[in-house]
Amino acid sequence: MKQQLAALLLGMAAWGVTHAADTPVYDRIAFTVSAEKEVPNDVLTAVLYAEQQGQDTAAMADSVNQAITWAMGVAKQETAVEARTLDYTTNPMYTDSRITGWQVRQSIQLKSKDSKVLSGLLGKLQEKLRIEGINYSVSPEVQGSTEEELINTALANFKKRAEQIKTSMGRAEYRVARLDVQAANDFQPPMMRMAAMDAVAMAAPAPPSLESGKQKLKVNVQAEIELSIN
């Protein structure tokens, strides 16, 4: 019985050695590739506001409401512009830790892909509103289609790099251990703040010059491959 058990264990050990010799062994290598493309900022967003300061909050609120209502009416005449109201605030004003007055303010947001139309509209609205800032961005449609293109390019770059590593290290084959595709395009350009205008400037506003510029969209591929040793 002992002889039979010993023979069985010896046979299993020999099978394990043979099986291990037939199983490929791999080295793991990590690397990153990317693809990027410069695209025009095709969406312009402007924020304007009406503001009053003083003691009579009711009168100030009425003045601000009238200005915003007028501005929204003018903006909605432009079909190429998307307009909406933003926050409405009433805040105390302090002097030596004492409330000496109030500030009533409300903002509107204008968004358009037509810079000429938006520039002309801003010139009109400056009659009663002030420009807080202007932001340039890439539309979701352009970002989505560009990222699809960049993913294909980045994956092609991955295959080229993996083949290069395999060949340079004299290995017969590689296999993908991990592949992480990420679009690194969550960054939003900061809004360009506009200097406050005095009464003279408000009386004769000039349309702002809008240059949207471009930005780079990028896709990263973080990869790990395993190279065969035998």
PDB file of C-alpha atoms in Angstrom:
ATOM      1  CA  MET A   1       0.000   0.000   0.000  1.00  0.00           C
ATOM      2  CA  LYS A   2       2.773   2.420   0.923  1.00  0.00           C
ATOM      3  CA  GLN A   3       4.586   1.560  -2.300  1.00  0.00           C
ATOM      4  CA  GLN A   4       1.433   2.260  -4.351  1.00  0.00           C
ATOM      5  CA  LEU A   5       0.903   5.650  -2.605  1.00  0.00           C
ATOM      6  CA  ALA A   6       4.522   6.649  -3.172  1.00  0.00           C
ATOM      7  CA  ALA A   7       4.277   5.734  -6.840  1.00  0.00           C
ATOM      8  CA  LEU A   8       1.069   7.771  -7.178  1.00  0.00           C
ATOM      9  CA  LEU A   9       2.614  10.857  -5.564  1.00  0.00           C
ATOM     10  CA  LEU A  10       5.704  10.548  -7.719  1.00  0.00           C
ATOM     11  CA  GLY A  11       3.560  10.334 -10.846  1.00  0.00           C
ATOM     12  CA  MET A  12       1.540  13.424  -9.855  1.00  0.00           C
ATOM     13  CA  ALA A  13       4.726  15.380  -9.210  1.00  0.00           C
ATOM     14  CA  ALA A  14       6.139  14.395 -12.577  1.00  0.00           C
ATOM     15  CA  TRP A  15       2.856  15.429 -14.293  1.00  0.00           C
ATOM     16  CA  GLY A  16       2.948  18.807 -12.514  1.00  0.00           C
ATOM     17  CA  VAL A  17       6.487  19.494 -13.703  1.00  0.00           C
ATOM     18  CA  THR A  18       5.598  18.560 -17.261  1.00  0.00           C
ATOM     19  CA  HIS A  19       2.400  20.648 -17.197  1.00  0.00           C
ATOM     20  CA  ALA A  20       4.258  23.684 -15.768  1.00  0.00           C
ATOM     21  CA  ALA A  21       6.846  23.379 -18.502  1.00  0.00           C
ATOM     22  CA  ASP A  22       4.056  23.529 -21.121  1.00  0.00           C
ATOM     23  CA  THR A  23       2.430  26.639 -19.593  1.00  0.00           C
ATOM     24  CA  PRO A  24       3.775  29.972 -20.956  1.00  0.00           C
ATOM     25  CA  VAL A  25       5.274  32.370 -18.428  1.00  0.00           C
ATOM     26  CA  TYR A  26       4.819  36.108 -18.921  1.00  0.00           C
ATOM     27  CA  ASP A  27       6.511  39.357 -17.898  1.00  0.00           C
ATOM     28  CA  ARG A  28       4.128  42.277 -17.242  1.00  0.00           C
ATOM     29  CA  ILE A  29       4.879  45.756 -18.605  1.00  0.00           C
ATOM     30  CA  ALA A  30       2.806  48.940 -18.062  1.00  0.00           C
ATOM     31  CA  PHE A  31       2.772  51.990 -20.332  1.00  0.00           C
ATOM     32  CA  THR A  32       0.571  54.907 -21.409  1.00  0.00           C
ATOM     33  CA  VAL A  33      -0.245  56.227 -24.861  1.00  0.00           C
ATOM     34  CA  SER A  34      -2.489  59.096 -25.898  1.00  0.00           C
ATOM     35  CA  ALA A  35      -4.069  60.915 -28.807  1.00  0.00           C
ATOM     36  CA  GLU A  36      -5.049  64.575 -28.968  1.00  0.00           C
ATOM     37  CA  LYS A  37      -6.603  67.034 -31.370  1.00  0.00           C
ATOM     38  CA  GLU A  38      -7.113  70.788 -31.360  1.00  0.00           C
ATOM     39  CA  VAL A  39     -10.711  71.842 -32.018  1.00  0.00           C
ATOM     40  CA  PRO A  40     -12.407  75.256 -32.147  1.00  0.00           C
ATOM     41  CA  ASN A  41     -14.483  76.409 -29.191  1.00  0.00           C
ATOM     42  CA  ASP A  42     -17.889  76.491 -30.841  1.00  0.00           C
ATOM     43  CA  VAL A  43     -20.044  77.587 -27.866  1.00  0.00           C
ATOM     44  CA  LEU A  44     -19.918  81.017 -26.246  1.00  0.00           C
ATOM     45  CA  THR A  45     -21.583  81.672 -22.907  1.00  0.00           C
ATOM     46  CA  ALA A  46     -22.060  85.141 -21.453  1.00  0.00           C
ATOM     47  CA  VAL A  47     -23.400  86.137 -18.044  1.00  0.00           C
ATOM     48  CA  LEU A  48     -24.922  89.578 -17.536  1.00  0.00           C
ATOM     49  CA  TYR A  49     -26.525  91.131 -14.488  1.00  0.00           C
ATOM     50  CA  ALA A  50     -28.717  93.970 -13.278  1.00  0.00           C
ATOM     51  CA  GLU A  51     -27.864  95.459  -9.902  1.00  0.00           C
ATOM     52  CA  GLN A  52     -29.183  98.190  -7.601  1.00  0.00           C
ATOM     53  CA  GLN A  53     -27.858  99.436  -4.267  1.00  0.00           C
ATOM     54  CA  GLY A  54     -29.641 101.536  -1.691  1.00  0.00           C
ATOM     55  CA  GLN A  55     -32.160 101.502   1.144  1.00  0.00           C
ATOM     56  CA  ASP A  56     -35.503 100.840  -0.540  1.00  0.00           C
ATOM     57  CA  THR A  57     -35.379  97.119  -1.321  1.00  0.00           C
ATOM     58  CA  ALA A  58     -38.830  97.126  -2.904  1.00  0.00           C
ATOM     59  CA  ALA A  59     -37.950  99.874  -5.368  1.00  0.00           C
ATOM     60  CA  MET A  60     -34.584  98.282  -6.137  1.00  0.00           C
ATOM     61  CA  ALA A  61     -36.182  94.897  -6.722  1.00  0.00           C
ATOM     62  CA  ASP A  62     -38.698  96.472  -9.077  1.00  0.00           C
ATOM     63  CA  SER A  63     -35.900  98.181 -11.032  1.00  0.00           C
ATOM     64  CA  VAL A  64     -33.882  94.962 -11.318  1.00  0.00           C
ATOM     65  CA  ASN A  65     -36.953  92.945 -12.349  1.00  0.00           C
ATOM     66  CA  GLN A  66     -37.806  95.444 -15.074  1.00  0.00           C
ATOM     67  CA  ALA A  67     -34.251  95.367 -16.446  1.00  0.00           C
ATOM     68  CA  ILE A  68     -34.134  91.569 -16.491  1.00  0.00           C
ATOM     69  CA  THR A  69     -37.590  91.289 -18.079  1.00  0.00           C
ATOM     70  CA  TRP A  70     -36.540  93.758 -20.777  1.00  0.00           C
ATOM     71  CA  ALA A  71     -33.264  91.909 -21.396  1.00  0.00           C
ATOM     72  CA  MET A  72     -34.939  88.513 -21.694  1.00  0.00           C
ATOM     73  CA  GLY A  73     -37.443  89.957 -24.157  1.00  0.00           C
ATOM     74  CA  VAL A  74     -34.629  91.334 -26.324  1.00  0.00           C
ATOM     75  CA  ALA A  75     -32.606  88.100 -26.080  1.00  0.00           C
ATOM     76  CA  LYS A  76     -35.516  85.857 -27.074  1.00  0.00           C
ATOM     77  CA  GLN A  77     -35.796  87.707 -30.367  1.00  0.00           C
ATOM     78  CA  GLU A  78     -32.512  86.074 -31.382  1.00  0.00           C
ATOM     79  CA  THR A  79     -33.249  82.467 -32.341  1.00  0.00           C
ATOM     80  CA  ALA A  80     -29.529  81.638 -32.396  1.00  0.00           C
ATOM     81  CA  VAL A  81     -29.215  82.497 -28.692  1.00  0.00           C
ATOM     82  CA  GLU A  82     -30.374  80.424 -25.721  1.00  0.00           C
ATOM     83  CA  ALA A  83     -31.290  82.674 -22.777  1.00  0.00           C
ATOM     84  CA  ARG A  84     -32.200  81.874 -19.179  1.00  0.00           C
ATOM     85  CA  THR A  85     -32.317  83.672 -15.856  1.00  0.00           C
ATOM     86  CA  LEU A  86     -29.902  82.801 -13.067  1.00  0.00           C
ATOM     87  CA  ASP A  87     -29.707  83.636  -9.368  1.00  0.00           C
ATOM     88  CA  TYR A  88     -31.606  86.465  -7.700  1.00  0.00           C
ATOM     89  CA  THR A  89     -30.040  87.823  -4.505  1.00  0.00           C
ATOM     90  CA  THR A  90     -30.648  90.494  -1.889  1.00  0.00           C
ATOM     91  CA  ASN A  91     -27.599  91.079   0.309  1.00  0.00           C
ATOM     92  CA  PRO A  92     -26.884  93.542   3.113  1.00  0.00           C
ATOM     93  CA  MET A  93     -24.119  96.129   2.756  1.00  0.00           C
ATOM     94  CA  TYR A  94     -22.007  96.844   5.839  1.00  0.00           C
ATOM     95  CA  THR A  95     -20.102  99.836   7.168  1.00  0.00           C
ATOM     96  CA  ASP A  96     -18.250  99.345  10.477  1.00  0.00           C
ATOM     97  CA  SER A  97     -20.151  96.081  11.046  1.00  0.00           C
ATOM     98  CA  ARG A  98     -23.496  97.859  10.652  1.00  0.00           C
ATOM     99  CA  ILE A  99     -25.994  97.322   7.831  1.00  0.00           C
ATOM    100  CA  THR A 100     -26.097 100.581   5.910  1.00  0.00           C
ATOM    101  CA  GLY A 101     -27.871  99.465   2.774  1.00  0.00           C
ATOM    102  CA  TRP A 102     -28.846  96.623   0.478  1.00  0.00           C
ATOM    103  CA  GLN A 103     -27.756  95.192  -2.836  1.00  0.00           C
ATOM    104  CA  VAL A 104     -30.317  93.603  -5.147  1.00  0.00           C
ATOM    105  CA  ARG A 105     -28.983  91.647  -8.089  1.00  0.00           C
ATOM    106  CA  GLN A 106     -30.088  89.136 -10.733  1.00  0.00           C
ATOM    107  CA  SER A 107     -28.185  87.528 -13.612  1.00  0.00           C
ATOM    108  CA  ILE A 108     -29.023  86.032 -16.982  1.00  0.00           C
ATOM    109  CA  GLN A 109     -27.046  83.570 -19.088  1.00  0.00           C
ATOM    110  CA  LEU A 110     -26.774  83.718 -22.874  1.00  0.00           C
ATOM    111  CA  LYS A 111     -25.405  80.815 -24.894  1.00  0.00           C
ATOM    112  CA  SER A 112     -24.811  80.683 -28.636  1.00  0.00           C
ATOM    113  CA  LYS A 113     -22.694  79.166 -31.393  1.00  0.00           C
ATOM    114  CA  ASP A 114     -22.888  82.380 -33.431  1.00  0.00           C
ATOM    115  CA  SER A 115     -20.313  84.829 -32.075  1.00  0.00           C
ATOM    116  CA  LYS A 116     -21.477  87.699 -34.295  1.00  0.00           C
ATOM    117  CA  VAL A 117     -25.084  87.422 -33.161  1.00  0.00           C
ATOM    118  CA  LEU A 118     -24.073  87.120 -29.517  1.00  0.00           C
ATOM    119  CA  SER A 119     -21.696  90.086 -29.773  1.00  0.00           C
ATOM    120  CA  GLY A 120     -24.432  92.275 -31.267  1.00  0.00           C
ATOM    121  CA  LEU A 121     -26.902  91.178 -28.601  1.00  0.00           C
ATOM    122  CA  LEU A 122     -24.446  91.970 -25.819  1.00  0.00           C
ATOM    123  CA  GLY A 123     -24.029  95.441 -27.261  1.00  0.00           C
ATOM    124  CA  LYS A 124     -27.802  95.999 -27.022  1.00  0.00           C
ATOM    125  CA  LEU A 125     -28.167  94.564 -23.526  1.00  0.00           C
ATOM    126  CA  GLN A 126     -25.400  96.748 -22.107  1.00  0.00           C
ATOM    127  CA  GLU A 127     -27.923  99.577 -22.267  1.00  0.00           C
ATOM    128  CA  LYS A 128     -29.353  98.279 -18.968  1.00  0.00           C
ATOM    129  CA  LEU A 129     -27.194  95.323 -17.908  1.00  0.00           C
ATOM    130  CA  ARG A 130     -23.535  94.775 -17.188  1.00  0.00           C
ATOM    131  CA  ILE A 131     -21.414  91.904 -18.511  1.00  0.00           C
ATOM    132  CA  GLU A 132     -20.010  89.738 -15.732  1.00  0.00           C
ATOM    133  CA  GLY A 133     -17.977  87.443 -17.943  1.00  0.00           C
ATOM    134  CA  ILE A 134     -17.718  85.386 -21.139  1.00  0.00           C
ATOM    135  CA  ASN A 135     -16.773  81.726 -21.425  1.00  0.00           C
ATOM    136  CA  TYR A 136     -15.705  79.716 -24.489  1.00  0.00           C
ATOM    137  CA  SER A 137     -16.198  75.953 -24.662  1.00  0.00           C
ATOM    138  CA  VAL A 138     -16.594  72.953 -26.955  1.00  0.00           C
ATOM    139  CA  SER A 139     -20.130  71.722 -27.521  1.00  0.00           C
ATOM    140  CA  PRO A 140     -21.063  68.199 -26.326  1.00  0.00           C
ATOM    141  CA  GLU A 141     -21.641  67.164 -29.946  1.00  0.00           C
ATOM    142  CA  VAL A 142     -18.164  68.182 -31.106  1.00  0.00           C
ATOM    143  CA  GLN A 143     -16.548  66.789 -27.960  1.00  0.00           C
ATOM    144  CA  GLY A 144     -18.320  63.427 -28.367  1.00  0.00           C
ATOM    145  CA  SER A 145     -17.459  62.948 -32.045  1.00  0.00           C
ATOM    146  CA  THR A 146     -13.863  64.084 -31.483  1.00  0.00           C
ATOM    147  CA  GLU A 147     -13.382  61.727 -28.549  1.00  0.00           C
ATOM    148  CA  GLU A 148     -14.662  58.803 -30.635  1.00  0.00           C
ATOM    149  CA  GLU A 149     -12.032  59.619 -33.249  1.00  0.00           C
ATOM    150  CA  LEU A 150      -9.326  60.000 -30.609  1.00  0.00           C
ATOM    151  CA  ILE A 151     -10.204  56.675 -28.965  1.00  0.00           C
ATOM    152  CA  ASN A 152      -9.626  54.882 -32.279  1.00  0.00           C
ATOM    153  CA  THR A 153      -6.315  56.695 -32.727  1.00  0.00           C
ATOM    154  CA  ALA A 154      -5.216  56.019 -29.134  1.00  0.00           C
ATOM    155  CA  LEU A 155      -6.001  52.296 -29.437  1.00  0.00           C
ATOM    156  CA  ALA A 156      -4.039  52.143 -32.690  1.00  0.00           C
ATOM    157  CA  ASN A 157      -1.147  53.801 -30.848  1.00  0.00           C
ATOM    158  CA  PHE A 158      -1.477  51.184 -28.110  1.00  0.00           C
ATOM    159  CA  LYS A 159      -1.208  48.305 -30.591  1.00  0.00           C
ATOM    160  CA  LYS A 160       1.808  49.909 -32.251  1.00  0.00           C
ATOM    161  CA  ARG A 161       3.550  50.444 -28.897  1.00  0.00           C
ATOM    162  CA  ALA A 162       2.762  46.925 -27.681  1.00  0.00           C
ATOM    163  CA  GLU A 163       4.187  45.408 -30.868  1.00  0.00           C
ATOM    164  CA  GLN A 164       7.265  47.619 -30.544  1.00  0.00           C
ATOM    165  CA  ILE A 165       7.884  46.475 -26.973  1.00  0.00           C
ATOM    166  CA  LYS A 166       7.351  42.818 -27.881  1.00  0.00           C
ATOM    167  CA  THR A 167       9.754  42.989 -30.832  1.00  0.00           C
ATOM    168  CA  SER A 168      12.391  45.032 -28.988  1.00  0.00           C
ATOM    169  CA  MET A 169      12.463  42.498 -26.151  1.00  0.00           C
ATOM    170  CA  GLY A 170      12.605  39.544 -28.525  1.00  0.00           C
ATOM    171  CA  ARG A 171       9.381  37.921 -27.341  1.00  0.00           C
ATOM    172  CA  ALA A 172       7.090  35.708 -29.378  1.00  0.00           C
ATOM    173  CA  GLU A 173       3.764  37.145 -28.256  1.00  0.00           C
ATOM    174  CA  TYR A 174       1.975  39.476 -25.872  1.00  0.00           C
ATOM    175  CA  ARG A 175      -1.450  39.553 -24.309  1.00  0.00           C
ATOM    176  CA  VAL A 176      -3.448  42.422 -22.825  1.00  0.00           C
ATOM    177  CA  ALA A 177      -3.639  42.325 -19.033  1.00  0.00           C
ATOM    178  CA  ARG A 178      -5.341  45.707 -18.492  1.00  0.00           C
ATOM    179  CA  LEU A 179      -6.628  48.483 -20.715  1.00  0.00           C
ATOM    180  CA  ASP A 180      -8.049  51.719 -19.346  1.00  0.00           C
ATOM    181  CA  VAL A 181      -9.347  54.311 -21.841  1.00  0.00           C
ATOM    182  CA  GLN A 182      -9.979  57.803 -20.425  1.00  0.00           C
ATOM    183  CA  ALA A 183     -11.030  61.073 -22.003  1.00  0.00           C
ATOM    184  CA  ALA A 184      -9.181  63.819 -20.116  1.00  0.00           C
ATOM    185  CA  ASN A 185     -11.472  66.670 -21.149  1.00  0.00           C
ATOM    186  CA  ASP A 186     -13.392  67.733 -18.062  1.00  0.00           C
ATOM    187  CA  PHE A 187     -11.578  71.062 -17.932  1.00  0.00           C
ATOM    188  CA  GLN A 188     -13.743  74.120 -18.477  1.00  0.00           C
ATOM    189  CA  PRO A 189     -11.976  77.336 -19.495  1.00  0.00           C
ATOM    190  CA  PRO A 190     -12.451  80.016 -16.824  1.00  0.00           C
ATOM    191  CA  MET A 191     -14.930  82.769 -17.502  1.00  0.00           C
ATOM    192  CA  MET A 192     -13.313  85.990 -18.683  1.00  0.00           C
ATOM    193  CA  ARG A 193     -14.333  88.602 -16.131  1.00  0.00           C
ATOM    194  CA  MET A 194     -15.312  91.995 -17.484  1.00  0.00           C
ATOM    195  CA  ALA A 195     -14.368  95.229 -15.750  1.00  0.00           C
ATOM    196  CA  ALA A 196     -17.238  97.152 -14.223  1.00  0.00           C
ATOM    197  CA  MET A 197     -18.493  99.982 -16.453  1.00  0.00           C
ATOM    198  CA  ASP A 198     -19.341 103.463 -15.308  1.00  0.00           C
ATOM    199  CA  ALA A 199     -22.425 105.412 -16.238  1.00  0.00           C
ATOM    200  CA  VAL A 200     -20.800 106.979 -19.325  1.00  0.00           C
ATOM    201  CA  ALA A 201     -19.808 103.582 -20.682  1.00  0.00           C
ATOM    202  CA  MET A 202     -23.295 102.252 -20.002  1.00  0.00           C
ATOM    203  CA  ALA A 203     -24.826 105.136 -21.954  1.00  0.00           C
ATOM    204  CA  ALA A 204     -22.835 104.306 -25.107  1.00  0.00           C
ATOM    205  CA  PRO A 205     -22.036 100.591 -25.020  1.00  0.00           C
ATOM    206  CA  ALA A 206     -19.950  98.953 -27.718  1.00  0.00           C
ATOM    207  CA  PRO A 207     -20.360  95.294 -28.695  1.00  0.00           C
ATOM    208  CA  PRO A 208     -17.454  93.241 -27.305  1.00  0.00           C
ATOM    209  CA  SER A 209     -15.025  91.607 -29.708  1.00  0.00           C
ATOM    210  CA  LEU A 210     -15.391  87.828 -29.360  1.00  0.00           C
ATOM    211  CA  GLU A 211     -12.609  85.447 -30.398  1.00  0.00           C
ATOM    212  CA  SER A 212     -13.466  81.907 -29.353  1.00  0.00           C
ATOM    213  CA  GLY A 213     -10.036  80.332 -29.966  1.00  0.00           C
ATOM    214  CA  LYS A 214      -9.307  76.615 -29.726  1.00  0.00           C
ATOM    215  CA  GLN A 215      -8.560  73.958 -27.148  1.00  0.00           C
ATOM    216  CA  LYS A 216      -7.034  70.476 -27.186  1.00  0.00           C
ATOM    217  CA  LEU A 217      -9.110  67.367 -26.557  1.00  0.00           C
ATOM    218  CA  LYS A 218      -7.190  64.323 -25.378  1.00  0.00           C
ATOM    219  CA  VAL A 219      -7.716  60.596 -24.785  1.00  0.00           C
ATOM    220  CA  ASN A 220      -5.317  58.543 -22.648  1.00  0.00           C
ATOM    221  CA  VAL A 221      -4.883  54.768 -22.742  1.00  0.00           C
ATOM    222  CA  GLN A 222      -3.245  53.211 -19.689  1.00  0.00           C
ATOM    223  CA  ALA A 223      -2.224  49.670 -20.521  1.00  0.00           C
ATOM    224  CA  GLU A 224      -0.519  46.628 -19.092  1.00  0.00           C
ATOM    225  CA  ILE A 225       0.627  43.815 -21.350  1.00  0.00           C
ATOM    226  CA  GLU A 226       2.231  40.481 -20.570  1.00  0.00           C
ATOM    227  CA  LEU A 227       5.135  39.295 -22.704  1.00  0.00           C
ATOM    228  CA  SER A 228       5.777  35.595 -23.143  1.00  0.00           C
ATOM    229  CA  ILE A 229       9.124  34.386 -21.790  1.00  0.00           C
ATOM    230  CA  ASN A 230       9.334  31.129 -23.686  1.00  0.00           C
TER     231      ASN A 230
END
